[in-house]
Amino acid sequence: MKKIITLLLALVILIGALAFATYNYALNLGKVRLINNNQPFQVVKGDNLTKVIQRLIGNENSLRVKLYIYLHPEFNNLKPSYFDLKSTRNLEEALQVLNSEKGMMVSVRLIPGRTWKQWNQAFTSLDANVSNDIQGLSQEQIASKLNLKPISGDKSFKSLEGYFAPDTYLIDYKSPLSQALIVSNQHLMANLEQAWNARNALSMAKSPYELLILASIIEKEKGNDEEAKLISSVFNNRLKANMPLQADPTVIYGMGDKYKGNITRNDLRTPTPYNTYTIPGLPPTPIAMVSKNSLMAAAQPADTKYLYFMAVFGENRHVFATNYNDHLKNVDTFNREYRQKYGK
């Protein structure tokens, strides 16, 4: 009997030792170095942990891999993305990164005050890790691809001008440009709704789209964010008085490629749908991409009687006047100061 007990005890010890050795064998898989961690590692949709481990360290005993996965259920939360593994030394550290959901990102910078045409031209020189999936598409095709909805008051919905909020957007590494544009449009719609709901009694916009159009003119005219509501007051006062807006940026926008850096008197007299010297009210579409500051300024113009303003050369600001005579005095004063300062 003693011999049997001894044999059983030895067998139990042997099994325990084998189990412990197997446990350590599986556990130590996490210490295996990666085949190559210098390149971004991609987890694709449908990848399971077994496939990922094999791509990280090469072919390994399947039983060992299964046991390792069993011992580490926390590593099963894989997110499809690209990951930077340069700082990882072994499989365990790599799997911690892959399960952190901190995939690699790239930035897409959309600058305020630029036109859709200027943005589209800039898209040709995007970061190489962003794919331009709208290249060559018409504005109508892009609107369809992004599933854009017309802004209330936009009856034609043929122009993408103003439909996106300028900002720097972070998107997944190797993702398409459309991913950033979809988020940008969502931000614009949210900003516009907030501005529309916050407009005061001085705002003359009759629809959210008119508010966006007015904001785009303010965006192009303002010298700084602080004076945006003063600029807005001039245009809203003119709309209320049925005066032409006479905004040079709208003339430039309507000239298109004909604009070479200067506006002539003939340009101001030449009718286009955007020449606010010759048309009443607002132009048919925005003339640029609009910041939230300009949207809020369009919705909440300052309470003034200003009808005129002019830029102060070299100072990134404007001076304002309530009547044409005072405006002419400002023009004379500041032009004289400019000539004295710069000798021109």
Coordinates of C-alpha atoms in Angstrom, one line a residue:
M1 CA 0.0 0.0 0.0
K2 CA 2.8 2.4 0.9
K3 CA 4.4 1.8 -2.5
I4 CA 1.1 2.6 -4.2
I5 CA 0.7 5.8 -2.2
T6 CA 4.3 6.7 -2.9
L7 CA 3.8 6.1 -6.7
L8 CA 0.6 8.2 -6.6
L9 CA 2.3 11.0 -4.8
A10 CA 5.2 10.9 -7.2
L11 CA 2.7 11.0 -10.1
V12 CA 0.9 14.0 -8.6
I13 CA 4.2 15.8 -8.1
L14 CA 5.2 14.9 -11.7
I15 CA 1.9 16.2 -13.1
G16 CA 2.2 19.3 -11.0
A17 CA 5.7 19.9 -12.2
L18 CA 4.7 19.4 -15.8
A19 CA 1.7 21.7 -15.4
F20 CA 3.9 24.4 -13.8
A21 CA 6.5 24.0 -16.6
T22 CA 3.7 24.2 -19.2
Y23 CA 2.3 27.3 -17.5
N24 CA 5.7 29.0 -17.5
Y25 CA 6.4 27.9 -21.0
A26 CA 3.1 29.6 -22.2
L27 CA 3.6 32.6 -19.9
N28 CA 7.1 33.2 -21.2
L29 CA 5.7 33.6 -24.7
G30 CA 5.1 37.2 -23.7
K31 CA 8.9 37.7 -23.4
V32 CA 9.6 36.7 -27.0
R33 CA 11.0 39.5 -29.1
L34 CA 9.1 40.9 -32.1
I35 CA 10.1 40.0 -35.6
N36 CA 10.1 43.7 -36.7
N37 CA 8.7 46.6 -34.7
N38 CA 10.1 49.4 -37.0
Q39 CA 7.1 49.6 -39.2
P40 CA 3.5 50.5 -38.2
F41 CA 1.6 47.3 -37.3
Q42 CA -1.9 46.9 -38.7
V43 CA -4.8 45.1 -37.0
V44 CA -7.4 44.5 -39.7
K45 CA -11.1 43.9 -39.2
G46 CA -11.6 40.2 -38.5
D47 CA -8.1 39.6 -37.1
N48 CA -8.1 37.2 -34.1
L49 CA -5.4 37.2 -31.4
T50 CA -3.8 34.0 -32.8
K51 CA -3.2 35.6 -36.2
V52 CA -1.9 38.8 -34.6
I53 CA 0.6 36.9 -32.4
Q54 CA 1.9 34.9 -35.4
R55 CA 2.5 38.1 -37.4
L56 CA 4.3 39.7 -34.4
I57 CA 6.7 36.9 -33.5
G58 CA 6.4 34.4 -36.4
N59 CA 5.2 30.8 -36.3
E60 CA 5.0 29.4 -32.8
N61 CA 3.8 26.2 -31.2
S62 CA 0.0 26.4 -31.4
L63 CA -0.6 24.9 -28.0
R64 CA 1.7 27.4 -26.4
V65 CA -0.2 30.3 -28.2
K66 CA -3.6 28.9 -27.1
L67 CA -2.4 28.6 -23.5
Y68 CA -1.0 32.2 -23.6
I69 CA -4.3 33.5 -24.9
Y70 CA -6.2 31.6 -22.3
L71 CA -4.0 33.1 -19.6
H72 CA -4.4 36.6 -21.0
P73 CA -8.1 37.2 -21.9
E74 CA -7.5 41.0 -21.6
F75 CA -5.6 40.9 -24.9
N76 CA -8.6 39.9 -26.9
N77 CA -9.9 43.5 -27.2
L78 CA -8.3 44.3 -30.5
K79 CA -9.2 47.4 -32.4
P80 CA -8.7 47.6 -36.2
S81 CA -6.1 50.3 -36.7
Y82 CA -2.4 51.0 -37.2
F83 CA -0.1 51.0 -34.1
D84 CA 3.4 52.3 -33.4
L85 CA 5.3 49.5 -31.8
K86 CA 8.8 51.1 -31.9
S87 CA 9.0 51.4 -28.1
T88 CA 7.9 47.8 -27.4
R89 CA 10.5 45.2 -26.6
N90 CA 8.5 41.9 -26.7
L91 CA 5.1 40.4 -27.4
E92 CA 3.5 41.3 -24.1
E93 CA 4.4 45.0 -24.5
A94 CA 3.2 44.9 -28.1
L95 CA -0.2 43.4 -27.1
Q96 CA -0.6 46.0 -24.4
V97 CA -0.3 48.7 -27.1
L98 CA -2.7 46.9 -29.4
N99 CA -5.3 46.7 -26.7
S100 CA -4.9 50.3 -25.5
E101 CA -7.0 51.5 -28.4
K102 CA -4.4 54.2 -29.0
G103 CA -4.0 53.7 -32.7
M104 CA -1.8 55.9 -34.9
M105 CA -3.4 59.2 -36.0
V106 CA -2.6 61.8 -38.6
S107 CA -3.8 65.4 -38.7
V108 CA -5.7 67.2 -41.4
R109 CA -5.6 71.0 -41.0
L110 CA -8.5 73.0 -42.5
I111 CA -7.8 76.7 -42.4
P112 CA -10.5 79.3 -41.8
G113 CA -11.2 82.0 -44.3
R114 CA -10.1 79.8 -47.2
T115 CA -12.4 78.9 -50.0
W116 CA -13.5 75.4 -51.0
K117 CA -11.3 75.7 -54.1
Q118 CA -8.3 76.6 -52.0
W119 CA -8.9 73.7 -49.7
N120 CA -9.3 71.3 -52.6
Q121 CA -6.0 72.5 -54.0
A122 CA -4.3 72.0 -50.7
F123 CA -5.7 68.4 -50.5
T124 CA -3.3 67.5 -53.3
S125 CA -0.4 67.8 -50.9
L126 CA -1.9 66.0 -47.9
D127 CA 0.2 63.9 -45.5
A128 CA 1.1 60.8 -47.4
N129 CA -0.7 58.7 -44.8
V130 CA -4.0 60.3 -45.7
S131 CA -5.7 59.1 -48.9
N132 CA -7.5 61.8 -50.9
D133 CA -10.6 59.8 -51.8
I134 CA -12.5 62.9 -53.1
Q135 CA -9.9 63.8 -55.8
G136 CA -11.5 64.4 -59.2
L137 CA -15.0 64.3 -57.8
S138 CA -17.5 67.2 -58.4
Q139 CA -19.0 69.1 -55.5
E140 CA -22.3 67.2 -56.0
Q141 CA -20.5 63.9 -56.0
I142 CA -18.6 64.8 -52.8
A143 CA -21.8 65.9 -51.1
S144 CA -23.3 62.5 -52.0
K145 CA -20.2 60.6 -50.9
L146 CA -20.2 62.4 -47.5
N147 CA -24.0 62.1 -47.2
L148 CA -24.2 65.8 -46.6
K149 CA -27.6 67.4 -46.0
P150 CA -28.5 70.9 -47.2
I151 CA -28.5 73.7 -44.6
S152 CA -31.9 75.2 -44.1
G153 CA -32.3 78.1 -46.5
D154 CA -29.9 76.6 -49.1
K155 CA -32.4 76.0 -51.9
S156 CA -30.0 74.9 -54.7
F157 CA -27.4 72.9 -52.6
K158 CA -24.8 73.0 -55.4
S159 CA -21.9 74.6 -53.5
L160 CA -19.8 73.1 -50.7
E161 CA -18.6 76.6 -49.7
G162 CA -19.1 77.1 -46.0
Y163 CA -20.3 73.6 -45.3
F164 CA -17.2 72.6 -43.2
A165 CA -15.9 73.9 -39.9
P166 CA -12.2 74.9 -40.1
D167 CA -10.0 73.1 -37.5
T168 CA -7.2 70.6 -37.2
Y169 CA -8.8 67.1 -37.3
L170 CA -7.1 63.9 -36.1
I171 CA -8.1 60.8 -38.1
D172 CA -6.9 57.2 -38.1
Y173 CA -3.6 56.5 -39.8
K174 CA -4.0 55.6 -43.5
S175 CA -7.7 56.8 -43.4
P176 CA -9.4 58.6 -46.2
L177 CA -9.8 62.4 -46.2
S178 CA -13.5 62.0 -46.2
Q179 CA -13.3 60.8 -42.6
A180 CA -12.1 64.3 -41.6
L181 CA -14.6 66.1 -43.8
I182 CA -17.5 64.2 -42.3
V183 CA -16.5 65.3 -38.8
S184 CA -15.8 68.8 -40.0
N185 CA -19.3 69.1 -41.5
Q186 CA -20.8 67.8 -38.2
H187 CA -18.9 70.5 -36.3
L188 CA -20.1 73.2 -38.7
M189 CA -23.8 72.0 -38.4
A190 CA -23.5 72.1 -34.6
N191 CA -21.8 75.5 -34.6
L192 CA -24.4 76.9 -37.0
E193 CA -27.3 75.6 -34.9
Q194 CA -25.8 77.1 -31.8
A195 CA -25.3 80.5 -33.5
W196 CA -28.8 80.4 -35.1
N197 CA -30.4 79.7 -31.7
A198 CA -28.4 82.5 -30.0
R199 CA -29.0 85.3 -32.5
N200 CA -30.2 88.6 -31.1
A201 CA -32.8 91.1 -32.4
L202 CA -30.2 92.9 -34.5
S203 CA -29.4 90.0 -36.7
M204 CA -31.0 90.3 -40.1
A205 CA -30.4 86.7 -41.3
K206 CA -33.7 85.1 -42.3
S207 CA -32.4 81.5 -42.3
P208 CA -29.4 79.5 -41.1
Y209 CA -27.9 79.6 -44.6
E210 CA -28.1 83.4 -44.7
L211 CA -26.4 83.5 -41.3
L212 CA -23.6 81.3 -42.7
I213 CA -23.3 83.6 -45.8
L214 CA -23.0 86.7 -43.6
A215 CA -20.5 84.9 -41.3
S216 CA -18.3 84.1 -44.3
I217 CA -18.1 87.8 -45.3
I218 CA -17.3 88.7 -41.7
E219 CA -14.6 86.0 -41.7
K220 CA -12.9 87.6 -44.7
E221 CA -13.3 91.2 -43.5
K222 CA -12.4 91.0 -39.8
G223 CA -8.9 92.0 -38.7
N224 CA -9.2 90.1 -35.5
D225 CA -11.8 88.1 -33.5
E226 CA -12.5 90.9 -31.1
E227 CA -13.8 93.3 -33.8
A228 CA -16.0 90.6 -35.5
K229 CA -19.2 91.8 -33.9
L230 CA -18.5 95.4 -35.0
I231 CA -17.9 94.3 -38.5
S232 CA -21.2 92.3 -38.2
S233 CA -23.0 95.4 -37.0
V234 CA -22.0 97.3 -40.2
F235 CA -23.4 94.6 -42.5
N236 CA -26.6 94.0 -40.5
N237 CA -27.2 97.8 -40.3
R238 CA -26.8 98.0 -44.1
L239 CA -29.2 95.1 -44.6
K240 CA -31.7 96.7 -42.4
A241 CA -31.4 100.0 -44.3
N242 CA -31.5 98.3 -47.7
M243 CA -28.0 99.5 -48.5
P244 CA -25.6 97.5 -50.7
L245 CA -23.1 95.6 -48.5
Q246 CA -20.2 96.8 -50.7
A247 CA -17.9 94.1 -49.4
D248 CA -14.7 93.7 -51.4
P249 CA -14.2 90.0 -50.6
T250 CA -17.5 89.2 -52.3
V251 CA -16.3 91.0 -55.4
I252 CA -13.0 89.0 -55.3
Y253 CA -14.9 85.8 -54.9
G254 CA -17.1 86.6 -57.9
M255 CA -14.1 87.4 -60.1
G256 CA -12.7 83.9 -59.6
D257 CA -9.4 83.4 -61.5
K258 CA -9.7 86.9 -63.0
Y259 CA -8.6 88.4 -59.7
K260 CA -4.9 89.2 -59.8
G261 CA -4.4 90.9 -56.5
N262 CA -6.1 94.3 -57.0
I263 CA -9.7 95.4 -57.5
T264 CA -10.3 98.2 -60.0
R265 CA -13.2 100.6 -60.2
N266 CA -14.3 98.7 -63.3
D267 CA -14.3 95.5 -61.2
L268 CA -16.6 97.1 -58.7
R269 CA -19.0 98.1 -61.5
T270 CA -19.0 94.7 -63.2
P271 CA -22.0 92.7 -62.2
T272 CA -21.6 89.1 -60.9
P273 CA -23.8 87.2 -58.5
Y274 CA -21.3 88.0 -55.8
N275 CA -20.6 91.7 -56.4
T276 CA -22.3 93.3 -53.4
Y277 CA -21.7 96.7 -55.0
T278 CA -24.2 95.9 -57.8
I279 CA -26.5 93.4 -56.1
P280 CA -28.9 94.0 -53.2
G281 CA -28.5 92.0 -50.0
L282 CA -26.4 88.8 -49.6
P283 CA -24.6 86.8 -52.3
P284 CA -26.1 83.4 -53.2
T285 CA -23.6 81.3 -51.2
P286 CA -20.9 81.7 -48.6
I287 CA -17.5 83.0 -49.9
A288 CA -15.3 81.1 -47.5
M289 CA -15.1 78.5 -44.7
V290 CA -16.2 80.0 -41.4
S291 CA -14.9 79.9 -37.8
K292 CA -17.3 79.7 -34.9
N293 CA -16.3 83.2 -33.9
S294 CA -17.6 84.6 -37.1
L295 CA -20.8 82.6 -36.9
M296 CA -21.5 84.0 -33.4
A297 CA -20.7 87.5 -34.6
A298 CA -23.2 87.2 -37.5
A299 CA -25.8 86.0 -35.0
Q300 CA -25.0 88.6 -32.4
P301 CA -23.9 91.9 -34.0
A302 CA -22.9 94.7 -31.7
D303 CA -25.5 97.4 -31.1
T304 CA -24.0 100.3 -33.1
K305 CA -25.1 102.7 -35.8
Y306 CA -21.9 102.0 -37.9
L307 CA -22.4 101.8 -41.7
Y308 CA -18.8 102.1 -42.8
F309 CA -15.3 100.8 -41.9
M310 CA -11.9 100.8 -43.3
A311 CA -8.7 98.8 -42.6
V312 CA -5.9 100.5 -40.7
F313 CA -2.8 99.6 -42.7
G314 CA -0.3 97.4 -40.8
E315 CA -2.4 97.2 -37.7
N316 CA -4.8 94.2 -38.4
R317 CA -7.9 96.3 -37.4
H318 CA -10.5 98.6 -38.7
V319 CA -11.9 102.0 -37.9
F320 CA -15.7 102.6 -38.1
A321 CA -18.0 105.4 -39.0
T322 CA -21.8 106.1 -38.8
N323 CA -21.9 108.3 -42.0
Y324 CA -20.1 108.7 -45.3
N325 CA -18.5 112.1 -44.4
D326 CA -16.9 110.6 -41.3
H327 CA -15.8 107.6 -43.3
L328 CA -14.0 109.9 -45.8
K329 CA -12.3 111.7 -42.9
N330 CA -11.1 108.3 -41.6
V331 CA -9.8 107.4 -45.1
D332 CA -8.0 110.7 -45.4
T333 CA -6.5 110.5 -41.8
F334 CA -5.3 106.9 -42.0
N335 CA -4.1 107.1 -45.6
R336 CA -2.1 110.2 -44.6
E337 CA -0.6 108.4 -41.6
Y338 CA 0.2 105.4 -43.8
R339 CA 2.1 107.6 -46.3
Q340 CA 4.0 109.3 -43.5
K341 CA 4.9 106.0 -41.9
Y342 CA 5.8 104.1 -45.0
G343 CA 6.7 106.9 -47.4
K344 CA 4.1 105.8 -50.0

